XYZ file of C-alpha atoms in Angstrom:
718
model
C -24.531 75.349 -0.538
C -22.947 75.031 -3.974
C -25.024 71.949 -4.742
C -28.243 73.711 -3.640
C -27.377 76.686 -5.842
C -26.874 74.340 -8.806
C -30.259 72.755 -8.163
C -31.975 76.175 -8.144
C -30.202 77.155 -11.330
C -31.277 73.888 -12.954
C -34.898 75.108 -12.726
C -34.034 78.083 -14.935
C -34.127 77.763 -18.775
C -30.361 77.328 -18.989
C -30.310 74.801 -16.079
C -30.085 71.787 -18.436
C -26.477 72.632 -19.361
C -25.551 73.073 -15.735
C -27.070 69.687 -14.870
C -25.098 67.886 -17.600
C -21.881 69.510 -16.428
C -22.529 68.377 -12.849
C -23.157 64.783 -13.932
C -19.953 64.795 -15.975
C -17.876 66.081 -13.035
C -19.335 63.479 -10.665
C -18.667 60.668 -13.197
C -15.030 61.675 -13.587
C -14.607 61.745 -9.814
C -16.101 58.247 -9.515
C -13.785 56.854 -12.195
C -10.756 58.372 -10.493
C -11.685 56.959 -7.070
C -12.471 53.512 -8.515
C -9.177 53.389 -10.367
C -7.192 54.208 -7.219
C -8.838 51.510 -5.093
C -8.894 48.760 -7.745
C -5.356 49.041 -9.101
C -3.758 46.901 -6.407
C -6.201 44.093 -6.962
C -5.651 43.901 -10.674
C -1.894 43.983 -10.276
C -1.963 41.045 -7.871
C -4.031 38.971 -10.254
C -1.837 39.713 -13.252
C 1.357 38.751 -11.387
C 0.190 35.319 -10.231
C 2.306 32.745 -11.962
C 1.802 29.596 -9.867
C -0.244 28.004 -7.147
C 2.249 29.192 -4.545
C 1.728 32.808 -5.554
C -1.832 32.657 -4.267
C -0.448 31.910 -0.821
C 1.230 35.315 -0.675
C -0.622 38.014 1.292
C -2.376 40.570 -0.901
C -3.471 44.111 -0.323
C -6.540 44.568 1.836
C -7.657 47.455 -0.322
C -9.177 45.008 -2.784
C -12.666 43.844 -2.042
C -11.900 40.390 -3.355
C -8.385 40.000 -1.948
C -9.567 38.390 1.280
C -11.739 35.794 -0.438
C -9.189 33.030 -1.171
C -8.034 32.920 2.458
C -8.653 29.201 2.825
C -6.857 28.521 -0.431
C -3.810 30.429 0.817
C -3.852 28.588 4.124
C -3.930 25.216 2.366
C -0.984 26.220 0.228
C 1.028 27.372 3.243
C 0.218 24.225 5.134
C 1.255 22.111 2.143
C 4.514 24.012 1.765
C 5.465 23.647 5.425
C 4.580 19.966 5.547
C 6.421 19.372 2.296
C 9.597 20.788 3.830
C 9.005 18.685 6.907
C 8.529 15.500 4.880
C 11.700 16.187 2.907
C 13.777 16.650 6.049
C 12.334 13.481 7.568
C 13.067 11.467 4.431
C 16.804 12.104 4.381
C 17.604 9.212 6.642
C 15.533 6.516 4.959
C 17.205 3.122 5.093
C 15.619 2.090 1.778
C 17.229 4.880 -0.213
C 20.407 4.142 -2.109
C 21.024 7.748 -3.145
C 21.107 11.095 -1.418
C 17.981 13.262 -1.474
C 18.159 17.027 -1.871
C 18.308 18.917 1.428
C 15.287 20.905 2.473
C 17.472 24.015 2.823
C 17.741 24.146 -0.946
C 14.063 25.004 -1.201
C 13.923 27.745 1.444
C 13.444 31.345 0.429
C 13.318 30.705 -3.304
C 9.811 31.843 -4.110
C 11.033 35.041 -5.741
C 13.657 33.147 -7.719
C 11.021 30.642 -8.857
C 8.851 33.468 -10.102
C 11.736 35.092 -11.945
C 12.706 31.793 -13.534
C 9.123 31.150 -14.549
C 8.789 34.571 -16.145
C 12.118 34.190 -17.913
C 11.139 30.742 -19.187
C 7.866 32.152 -20.448
C 9.696 34.888 -22.350
C 12.088 32.352 -23.834
C 9.210 30.261 -25.098
C 7.639 33.261 -26.765
C 10.899 33.866 -28.597
C 11.104 30.196 -29.565
C 14.251 29.781 -27.477
C 13.549 26.442 -25.740
C 16.359 25.309 -23.514
C 16.637 21.731 -22.263
C 17.277 20.972 -18.633
C 18.893 17.960 -17.088
C 16.883 15.139 -15.581
C 18.150 13.225 -12.554
C 21.080 10.922 -13.120
C 21.574 7.676 -11.173
C 24.285 7.769 -8.557
C 26.837 5.769 -10.582
C 26.500 7.992 -13.656
C 24.552 5.556 -15.811
C 22.477 8.260 -17.515
C 23.397 11.159 -19.769
C 21.606 14.465 -19.908
C 18.019 13.397 -20.524
C 15.834 16.494 -20.453
C 15.864 17.348 -24.159
C 14.001 19.977 -26.145
C 11.443 17.422 -27.333
C 10.143 16.773 -23.827
C 9.860 20.466 -23.014
C 7.926 21.136 -26.214
C 5.607 18.182 -25.651
C 4.914 19.336 -22.104
C 4.017 22.759 -23.477
C 1.568 21.026 -25.805
C 0.141 19.122 -22.837
C -0.329 22.407 -21.001
C -2.302 23.662 -23.979
C -4.458 20.531 -24.073
C -5.027 20.793 -20.315
C -6.233 24.359 -20.673
C -8.539 23.467 -23.545
C -10.083 20.657 -21.513
C -10.558 22.571 -18.262
C -14.329 22.812 -18.632
C -14.739 19.173 -19.642
C -12.566 17.948 -16.798
C -14.524 19.776 -14.144
C -17.811 18.642 -15.627
C -16.632 15.056 -15.645
C -15.802 14.947 -11.976
C -12.330 16.445 -11.846
C -11.344 18.497 -8.837
C -12.149 22.180 -9.141
C -10.344 25.014 -7.401
C -13.539 25.976 -5.621
C -13.159 22.877 -3.445
C -10.254 24.559 -1.659
C -12.178 27.754 -0.950
C -14.688 28.790 1.678
C -18.141 27.836 0.346
C -19.725 31.098 1.501
C -17.537 33.081 -0.885
C -17.247 30.482 -3.652
C -19.025 32.477 -6.363
C -16.744 35.512 -6.068
C -13.617 33.375 -5.755
C -14.432 31.339 -8.858
C -14.719 34.566 -10.836
C -11.354 35.651 -9.469
C -9.823 32.283 -10.379
C -11.293 32.363 -13.873
C -9.804 35.836 -14.367
C -6.461 34.507 -13.203
C -6.677 31.560 -15.592
C -7.268 33.854 -18.523
C -4.389 36.167 -17.615
C -1.842 33.546 -16.622
C -2.870 31.218 -19.467
C -2.588 28.128 -17.289
C -4.093 26.086 -14.511
C -3.175 26.676 -10.895
C -0.879 23.879 -9.799
C -1.875 22.603 -6.396
C -0.127 20.024 -4.226
C -0.915 16.597 -5.677
C -0.518 14.695 -2.410
C -1.106 15.843 1.141
C 2.298 15.464 2.846
C 0.620 15.307 6.282
C -1.727 12.455 5.381
C -1.304 9.044 6.975
C -2.675 5.917 5.334
C -4.224 2.830 6.856
C -5.193 0.242 4.278
C -7.805 -2.480 4.258
C -8.789 -5.214 1.811
C -11.524 -4.589 -0.737
C -14.748 -6.427 0.045
C -15.987 -6.701 -3.530
C -18.087 -9.557 -4.891
C -15.425 -10.400 -7.454
C -12.834 -10.585 -4.655
C -9.271 -11.096 -5.912
C -10.273 -10.427 -9.545
C -11.853 -7.042 -8.871
C -11.911 -4.590 -11.815
C -13.472 -1.377 -10.406
C -14.878 0.198 -13.587
C -16.183 -3.102 -14.977
C -17.444 -5.129 -12.004
C -20.763 -3.932 -10.644
C -21.230 -3.875 -6.895
C -24.862 -3.807 -5.743
C -25.751 -3.832 -2.067
C -28.322 -6.446 -1.072
C -30.174 -8.979 -3.194
C -28.865 -11.393 -5.767
C -27.502 -10.124 -9.037
C -27.466 -12.592 -11.928
C -24.601 -10.817 -13.708
C -21.966 -8.663 -12.091
C -20.426 -7.376 -15.308
C -21.230 -3.979 -16.727
C -22.289 -3.769 -20.342
C -20.728 -0.318 -20.304
C -17.785 1.167 -18.474
C -19.052 2.571 -15.179
C -16.685 3.543 -12.394
C -17.526 3.780 -8.673
C -18.643 7.188 -7.433
C -15.705 7.350 -5.058
C -12.213 6.293 -6.174
C -10.913 2.943 -4.994
C -9.103 3.297 -1.652
C -8.646 -0.363 -0.714
C -6.220 -3.091 -1.733
C -7.378 -6.078 -3.779
C -6.663 -9.372 -1.955
C -4.511 -12.184 -3.299
C -6.100 -15.449 -4.512
C -7.329 -17.683 -1.699
C -5.295 -20.605 -3.004
C -2.161 -18.530 -2.705
C -0.123 -16.722 -5.312
C 3.077 -17.834 -6.957
C 5.587 -15.891 -8.998
C 4.695 -16.197 -12.700
C 6.867 -18.428 -14.816
C 9.442 -16.464 -16.837
C 9.104 -15.958 -20.557
C 9.147 -17.984 -22.790
C 8.243 -20.776 -20.367
C 4.956 -18.993 -19.568
C 3.987 -19.320 -23.222
C 3.358 -23.047 -22.698
C 2.223 -23.215 -19.070
C 1.160 -20.990 -16.180
C 0.338 -21.461 -12.505
C -3.321 -22.386 -12.397
C -3.890 -20.913 -8.934
C -2.949 -17.450 -10.219
C -5.917 -17.395 -12.612
C -8.299 -19.944 -11.052
C -11.965 -19.105 -11.547
C -15.152 -21.246 -11.624
C -15.996 -20.136 -15.164
C -12.466 -20.963 -16.299
C -12.724 -24.435 -14.748
C -15.925 -25.068 -16.694
C -14.293 -23.821 -19.886
C -11.326 -26.189 -19.463
C -13.663 -29.184 -19.282
C -15.232 -28.270 -22.642
C -11.996 -27.535 -24.546
C -9.197 -30.030 -25.008
C -6.614 -27.446 -26.073
C -6.476 -26.297 -22.434
C -5.152 -28.893 -19.995
C -4.828 -28.871 -16.229
C -1.685 -30.694 -15.154
C -0.924 -30.720 -11.432
C -0.446 -27.086 -10.409
C -0.157 -25.827 -13.969
C -2.453 -24.904 -16.791
C -0.732 -26.080 -19.968
C -1.126 -25.120 -23.626
C 0.112 -27.861 -25.986
C 1.877 -26.523 -29.073
C -0.233 -26.109 -32.211
C -3.357 -26.943 -30.209
C -6.299 -24.595 -30.283
C -10.052 -24.478 -30.679
C -9.443 -24.662 -34.438
C -9.362 -28.278 -35.541
C -6.253 -28.958 -37.531
C -4.217 -26.614 -35.381
C -3.625 -22.901 -35.270
C -0.789 -23.039 -37.807
C -3.064 -24.652 -40.381
C -5.616 -21.928 -39.714
C -3.102 -19.107 -40.264
C -1.648 -20.724 -43.376
C -5.103 -21.147 -44.900
C -5.741 -17.415 -44.424
C -2.526 -16.550 -46.263
C -3.449 -18.961 -49.036
C -6.836 -17.280 -49.497
C -5.328 -13.770 -49.513
C -1.609 -13.816 -50.455
C -1.301 -10.074 -49.673
C -1.686 -10.977 -46.009
C 1.938 -11.504 -45.152
C 2.053 -12.098 -41.423
C 4.887 -10.160 -39.842
C 5.608 -8.018 -42.921
C 2.513 -6.432 -44.381
C 0.499 -7.234 -41.251
C 2.068 -6.177 -37.952
C -0.652 -4.877 -35.550
C -3.783 -7.023 -35.106
C -6.829 -6.683 -32.841
C -8.357 -10.002 -31.745
C -11.984 -9.561 -30.692
C -13.181 -11.778 -27.866
C -9.912 -13.215 -26.548
C -11.326 -16.753 -26.723
C -8.108 -18.465 -27.713
C -4.749 -16.938 -26.828
C -3.066 -19.533 -29.080
C -3.939 -17.183 -31.968
C -1.827 -14.419 -30.424
C 0.887 -16.932 -29.510
C 1.194 -18.286 -33.062
C 1.200 -14.811 -34.605
C 3.899 -13.662 -32.190
C 6.207 -16.277 -33.709
C 5.578 -14.513 -37.035
C 6.516 -11.051 -35.631
C 2.861 -9.980 -35.400
C 1.786 -8.026 -32.307
C -1.766 -9.038 -31.401
C -3.843 -7.145 -28.854
C -6.640 -9.326 -27.483
C -9.843 -7.538 -26.494
C -11.646 -9.227 -23.616
C -15.387 -8.627 -23.747
C -18.081 -8.690 -21.089
C -19.227 -12.292 -21.246
C -18.555 -15.638 -19.613
C -15.234 -16.002 -21.418
C -13.793 -12.705 -20.182
C -11.561 -14.545 -17.743
C -9.498 -15.830 -20.674
C -8.079 -12.310 -20.943
C -6.464 -12.942 -17.580
C -5.034 -16.192 -18.939
C -3.568 -14.358 -21.937
C -1.908 -11.756 -19.710
C -0.569 -14.433 -17.375
C 0.982 -16.155 -20.390
C 2.610 -12.868 -21.402
C 0.413 -11.748 -24.307
C -1.109 -8.277 -24.734
C -4.749 -8.092 -23.662
C -7.146 -5.458 -22.415
C -10.710 -5.567 -21.121
C -13.224 -3.118 -22.516
C -16.989 -3.039 -22.939
C -18.125 -3.250 -26.539
C -21.705 -2.053 -26.680
C -22.508 1.622 -27.282
C -19.263 3.579 -26.787
C -16.184 3.751 -28.928
C -13.207 1.573 -28.118
C -10.193 3.450 -26.643
C -8.202 3.362 -29.885
C -7.599 6.002 -32.575
C -8.987 5.659 -36.081
C -7.265 3.947 -39.030
C -4.593 2.105 -36.994
C -5.114 -1.692 -36.996
C -3.718 -3.612 -39.969
C -6.185 -6.437 -39.388
C -9.051 -7.323 -37.042
C -9.846 -10.932 -36.211
C -12.924 -12.448 -34.635
C -12.921 -16.205 -34.035
C -16.167 -18.083 -33.514
C -17.894 -14.743 -33.879
C -21.271 -14.603 -32.194
C -21.342 -10.797 -32.114
C -24.505 -9.349 -33.692
C -22.662 -7.048 -36.080
C -25.835 -6.107 -37.958
C -27.890 -4.994 -34.940
C -28.483 -1.355 -33.887
C -27.874 -0.029 -37.353
C -24.554 -1.864 -37.614
C -22.878 0.291 -34.951
C -20.446 -2.415 -33.883
C -19.210 -3.085 -37.400
C -18.989 0.643 -38.097
C -16.731 0.889 -35.043
C -14.524 -1.801 -36.591
C -14.512 0.262 -39.779
C -13.380 3.313 -37.777
C -10.301 1.687 -36.233
C -9.362 -0.482 -39.244
C -6.678 0.912 -41.528
C -7.774 1.737 -45.111
C -7.025 -1.405 -47.114
C -6.969 -3.395 -43.854
C -8.502 -6.832 -43.365
C -11.425 -8.019 -41.259
C -11.138 -11.785 -40.717
C -14.201 -13.536 -39.322
C -14.495 -17.231 -38.615
C -17.758 -18.924 -37.697
C -18.662 -22.493 -36.844
C -22.441 -22.358 -37.126
C -23.720 -20.223 -39.970
C -27.185 -18.732 -39.719
C -28.812 -17.856 -43.048
C -30.586 -14.795 -41.616
C -27.468 -13.455 -39.921
C -25.330 -14.141 -42.981
C -27.736 -12.226 -45.227
C -27.837 -9.308 -42.788
C -24.037 -9.298 -42.625
C -23.797 -9.354 -46.411
C -26.129 -6.370 -46.710
C -24.265 -4.418 -44.049
C -20.764 -5.034 -45.429
C -21.967 -4.084 -48.912
C -23.419 -0.815 -47.581
C -20.007 0.184 -46.173
C -18.231 -1.021 -49.328
C -16.208 -3.803 -47.752
C -14.929 -6.162 -50.425
C -15.251 -9.915 -49.808
C -11.811 -11.255 -50.693
C -12.444 -14.863 -49.682
C -15.205 -17.056 -48.317
C -14.215 -20.593 -47.609
C -15.411 -23.472 -45.484
C -12.381 -25.415 -44.335
C -13.054 -29.157 -44.390
C -10.179 -29.862 -42.012
C -10.906 -27.160 -39.495
C -14.679 -27.265 -39.939
C -14.643 -23.493 -39.762
C -16.126 -21.034 -42.223
C -13.786 -18.108 -42.831
C -14.653 -14.802 -44.482
C -12.052 -12.170 -45.213
C -13.170 -8.600 -45.933
C -11.086 -5.632 -47.007
C -11.823 -2.001 -46.223
C -11.710 0.343 -49.236
C -8.648 2.524 -49.745
C -10.453 5.610 -51.064
C -13.687 7.591 -50.815
C -14.687 7.298 -54.478
C -16.493 4.040 -53.914
C -18.758 5.658 -51.308
C -20.153 8.008 -53.970
C -21.209 5.038 -56.107
C -23.651 3.726 -53.517
C -27.290 3.899 -54.541
C -28.443 4.333 -50.977
C -26.317 6.602 -48.844
C -26.952 4.469 -45.754
C -25.035 4.667 -43.554
C -24.239 8.301 -44.417
C -20.804 9.854 -44.270
C -19.983 11.460 -40.935
C -20.026 15.230 -40.640
C -16.791 17.102 -41.163
C -16.657 18.207 -37.523
C -16.964 14.599 -36.296
C -13.540 13.721 -34.862
C -12.867 10.006 -35.515
C -10.121 9.977 -32.855
C -12.324 11.266 -29.998
C -13.126 8.120 -28.043
C -13.262 8.659 -24.283
C -16.920 8.132 -23.332
C -17.920 9.013 -26.899
C -20.893 7.009 -28.242
C -20.548 5.010 -31.441
C -21.917 6.689 -34.540
C -24.014 5.164 -37.321
C -21.993 6.922 -40.001
C -18.943 6.284 -42.150
C -15.833 8.307 -41.477
C -14.255 9.474 -44.732
C -11.035 7.709 -45.613
C -7.972 9.958 -45.247
C -6.839 11.209 -48.631
C -4.150 13.808 -47.915
C -0.580 13.003 -46.968
C -1.038 15.129 -43.857
C -3.607 12.649 -42.437
C -2.693 9.437 -40.668
C -3.926 6.286 -42.368
C -3.681 7.698 -45.886
C -0.835 5.344 -46.805
C 0.035 1.811 -45.757
C 3.122 1.777 -43.531
C 6.430 0.191 -44.438
C 6.945 -3.514 -43.905
C 8.010 -4.602 -40.453
C 10.556 -3.947 -39.013
C 11.303 -0.939 -41.265
C 8.184 0.850 -40.034
C 9.655 1.117 -36.536
C 12.132 3.738 -37.721
C 10.300 5.012 -40.833
C 8.074 8.045 -40.500
C 5.420 8.881 -43.116
C 4.763 12.351 -44.478
C 1.874 13.050 -42.095
C 4.258 12.934 -39.107
C 5.254 16.610 -39.208
C 7.399 16.434 -36.065
C 9.846 13.721 -37.073
C 12.674 15.467 -35.236
C 10.754 15.163 -31.967
C 10.085 11.459 -32.551
C 13.744 10.809 -33.292
C 14.846 12.819 -30.252
C 12.372 10.934 -28.047
C 13.713 7.618 -29.339
C 17.347 8.612 -28.742
C 16.485 9.901 -25.283
C 14.911 6.647 -24.109
C 17.555 4.509 -25.769
C 20.142 6.298 -23.648
C 18.068 6.011 -20.471
C 17.260 2.316 -20.920
C 20.716 1.180 -21.989
C 22.688 3.204 -19.447
C 20.344 3.053 -16.466
C 17.258 0.849 -16.562
C 18.912 -2.352 -17.765
C 21.795 -2.445 -15.298
C 21.447 0.471 -12.892
C 18.194 -0.212 -11.028
C 18.686 -3.788 -9.865
C 15.788 -5.139 -11.950
C 15.986 -8.763 -13.078
C 14.758 -8.334 -16.642
C 14.347 -12.072 -17.184
C 11.302 -11.808 -14.904
C 9.815 -8.856 -16.837
C 7.371 -9.546 -19.666
C 4.295 -7.263 -19.393
C 5.289 -3.574 -19.309
C 3.094 -0.473 -19.225
C 4.235 3.031 -20.078
C 1.606 5.049 -18.198
C 2.357 8.286 -20.051
C 3.770 7.445 -23.424
C 4.479 10.141 -25.985
C 5.934 8.625 -29.155
C 6.582 5.084 -27.908
C 10.270 5.776 -27.314
C 10.436 3.552 -24.225
C 8.850 0.651 -26.133
C 11.381 1.054 -28.935
C 14.249 1.132 -26.444
C 12.970 -2.070 -24.815
C 12.437 -3.852 -28.134
C 15.697 -5.753 -27.663
C 14.366 -7.160 -24.400
C 11.822 -9.971 -24.408
C 8.962 -7.722 -23.348
C 5.893 -6.042 -24.833
C 4.800 -2.534 -23.856
C 1.288 -1.131 -23.471
C 1.677 2.518 -24.464
C -0.954 4.553 -22.620
C -1.631 8.071 -23.876
C -3.601 10.044 -21.232
C -6.771 11.632 -22.559
C -5.627 15.095 -21.415
C -2.301 14.840 -23.272
C -1.543 15.581 -26.942
C -2.823 12.811 -29.211
C 0.333 10.960 -30.233
C -1.177 7.467 -30.223
C -1.560 7.226 -34.045
C 2.214 7.663 -34.335
C 2.740 4.795 -31.891
C 0.565 2.469 -33.977
C 2.242 3.663 -37.174
C 5.548 2.437 -35.747
C 4.123 -1.068 -35.284
C 3.478 -0.741 -31.545
C 0.245 -0.930 -29.544
C -1.431 1.362 -27.035
C -4.683 2.940 -25.903
C -6.180 6.090 -24.445
C -6.938 6.297 -20.732
C -7.848 8.742 -17.976
C -5.786 7.895 -14.909
C -8.420 9.411 -12.636
C -10.205 6.098 -13.287
C -9.290 2.435 -13.085
C -7.569 0.708 -15.999
C -9.320 -2.080 -17.906
C -7.274 -5.063 -16.793
C -7.275 -7.766 -14.139
C -5.304 -7.382 -10.909
C -1.692 -8.587 -10.902
C -1.211 -8.435 -14.688
C 1.826 -6.177 -15.226
C 5.452 -6.801 -14.279
C 6.607 -3.194 -14.601
C 4.883 0.185 -14.611
C 6.705 3.245 -15.940
C 5.458 6.755 -15.147
C 7.464 9.642 -16.564
C 6.117 12.914 -15.124
C 2.617 11.460 -15.051
C 1.677 12.887 -11.661
C 2.954 16.394 -12.307
C 0.966 16.493 -15.546
C -2.241 15.448 -13.781
C -2.198 18.598 -11.640
C -5.639 18.925 -10.047
C -7.578 16.719 -12.468
C -8.366 13.879 -10.063
C -10.454 14.071 -6.899
C -8.144 11.712 -4.984
C -4.734 11.346 -6.661
C -3.811 8.682 -4.102
C -6.235 6.378 -5.909
C -3.796 6.311 -8.840
C -1.189 4.721 -6.568
C -3.852 2.274 -5.355
C -4.561 1.388 -8.991
C -0.856 0.871 -9.625
C -0.782 -1.533 -6.691
C -3.826 -3.354 -8.092
C -2.474 -4.047 -11.567
C 1.146 -4.796 -10.569
C 2.109 -8.377 -9.847
C 3.703 -9.184 -6.483
C 7.405 -8.864 -7.138
C 6.672 -6.369 -9.920
C 8.321 -2.980 -10.268
C 7.514 0.646 -10.822
C 9.813 3.362 -12.131
C 8.562 6.884 -11.460
C 10.278 10.012 -12.727
C 8.882 13.316 -11.512
C 9.452 16.421 -9.439
C 10.896 16.050 -5.959
C 7.878 17.607 -4.227
C 5.800 14.805 -5.758
C 8.229 11.927 -5.223
C 8.714 12.584 -1.495
C 5.075 12.027 -0.417
C 4.693 9.373 -3.118
C 7.487 7.383 -1.509
C 5.674 7.477 1.830
C 2.468 6.233 0.192
C 4.299 3.281 -1.363
C 5.940 2.509 1.980
C 2.523 2.451 3.643
C 1.606 -0.290 1.132
C 4.801 -2.130 2.128
C 6.466 -1.619 -1.244
C 10.250 -1.850 -1.022
C 11.978 1.338 -2.156
C 14.940 0.090 -4.164
C 16.389 3.391 -5.334
C 15.736 7.105 -5.146
C 17.759 9.882 -6.636
C 17.157 13.594 -7.082
C 18.960 16.456 -8.746
C 17.834 19.964 -9.710
C 14.331 19.428 -8.285
C 13.797 16.360 -10.504
C 13.999 12.808 -9.270
C 13.547 9.122 -9.957
C 12.019 6.483 -7.695
C 12.244 2.732 -8.228
C 10.131 0.459 -6.008
C 9.149 -3.206 -5.889
C 5.801 -4.598 -4.779
C 5.736 -7.284 -2.100
C 3.248 -10.003 -1.158
C 1.988 -7.927 1.784
C -1.765 -7.498 2.183
C -3.446 -5.821 5.174
């Protein structure tokens, strides 16, 4: 009746004011009702601090609270099975240390949340507190969880958050995969709101504790030499070439085990014996057999492939070749001024072998051609090598890091496609660095094109000599040290790159036909030439603004290696030569192992903070990589893999995290080792995965929810 009376009054002259008052009253009522019914929903979202929090039941008063039901069920199932797997793992016969009891993890959700909130508050106040990492059972390790690691992990969290969109677009797992498809749109909005408020990604279970694994051999065309992201597999018909010209990974991650060579596999010869001879059956390949027949510096002797000293494809010997380079350019002091070298093509590993005697660390780059199998020979001998396409995309290295780049018998068309390939060399070459190119058959047209191109990028020709003894023409170029010379060019071709063009962005980034400006400020890496080796290992330039973290990282790994890894894990280090640090930060592990006769490939994940320039500055080598994909190397090429909190940092980036373990099995030699440090909830299912591959678990230890796992690969194949 009151409403009808208001309507009748609205028809009168003063009804307009009555109508406005009625609308205002109804609006206030609506806001009040909406606020009452929506408050519980918003409070639930704002309090979520981890993946487990989503599993908690929420108020039914919220219209969106019932949407993530499947997500909560998955989390509950994972939690229950995780407890079950922990209780089942306590009696493992392979374990040499006691695992934490499952009772320690019961009923601690509220405590976890309180600790997380408290830790978050501490970080905001700048009060970072270190926590202890697991210690081996005989007390070989000190307290290892220092402030540097906690701060770096915070930086990784930030990088992860910044790359959320890119990761999902590039095939990474998205949270919507865990949710009912019918309600996916509303749930994604809810998740995005949570991400903004919690300032982090939801951490899901990396491995399914209930999963069981049954393995089979890969049936690839390249058989025992299968490299997933480089070998092309086409069903039906004959393919003339099975090598990609660009990196291209399978649509589904690799979930099979690469077979051993048909002729059998033998344990590699220990270093330095492997420098002179290797087991031929470990690297046998038809293309390699044809190459041996054409080159006398490679000899097949019984079951071995031998490499006579001072023999190489350079007539006169490799030592004569290196000495002639130093004579042409005296500033090239191998092992002092020149420490880190990139060898393009990997045609002759004697170059890397001879430079190693001079304290030069040479990384050989195997290309996609008939000689790519020599990269496998180099790795079998114990020299650093990696396989990467070199066509349209940038190489997985930062800018301004290599002291010198060498290309022997260069048949690469540097001048084609606007000089993109040479501009890529210019990107990764240190200012003032040297580009050494040797050719046997000079072409007048190609030489003129190369001269024009090098002049356009202001490379200075330091020497051009045709060696009568070696019958090799050698040209040595030097990259300019400053930008002033670029302004003197008559034609600004190629142009300078735009200011927003990041020279260190490389993962699936196309090469650019532009010149990156040379660093000029002390805050930029590459602005100054590093100290002579070995001083540069412990000398930090002005652009390294976190020297304390680098020093702390070095001290941390020195303590771990000396007190635990060398004598506490049962590893025979005389059989270890090729080592990979799968998640390197500042190269601390490589520095700690420098007293051992090993070399370390420092891998910086693409989602982690970019610390790779610091690693190169210290005279070490490394590369960027996304562990959701296969690594660019042959099977059975590494003696030891080290993964420090790699899996916990991956979170939900990869579609099938198990494929990372499959990749570790692929690139590890039979008899090789892996050392994994991570959270207990990750190590427990990870141990079962390794056992399903018949790896021998040599040691496990856990303390304060952190653990270490050491395992050794066997000769077993399904």
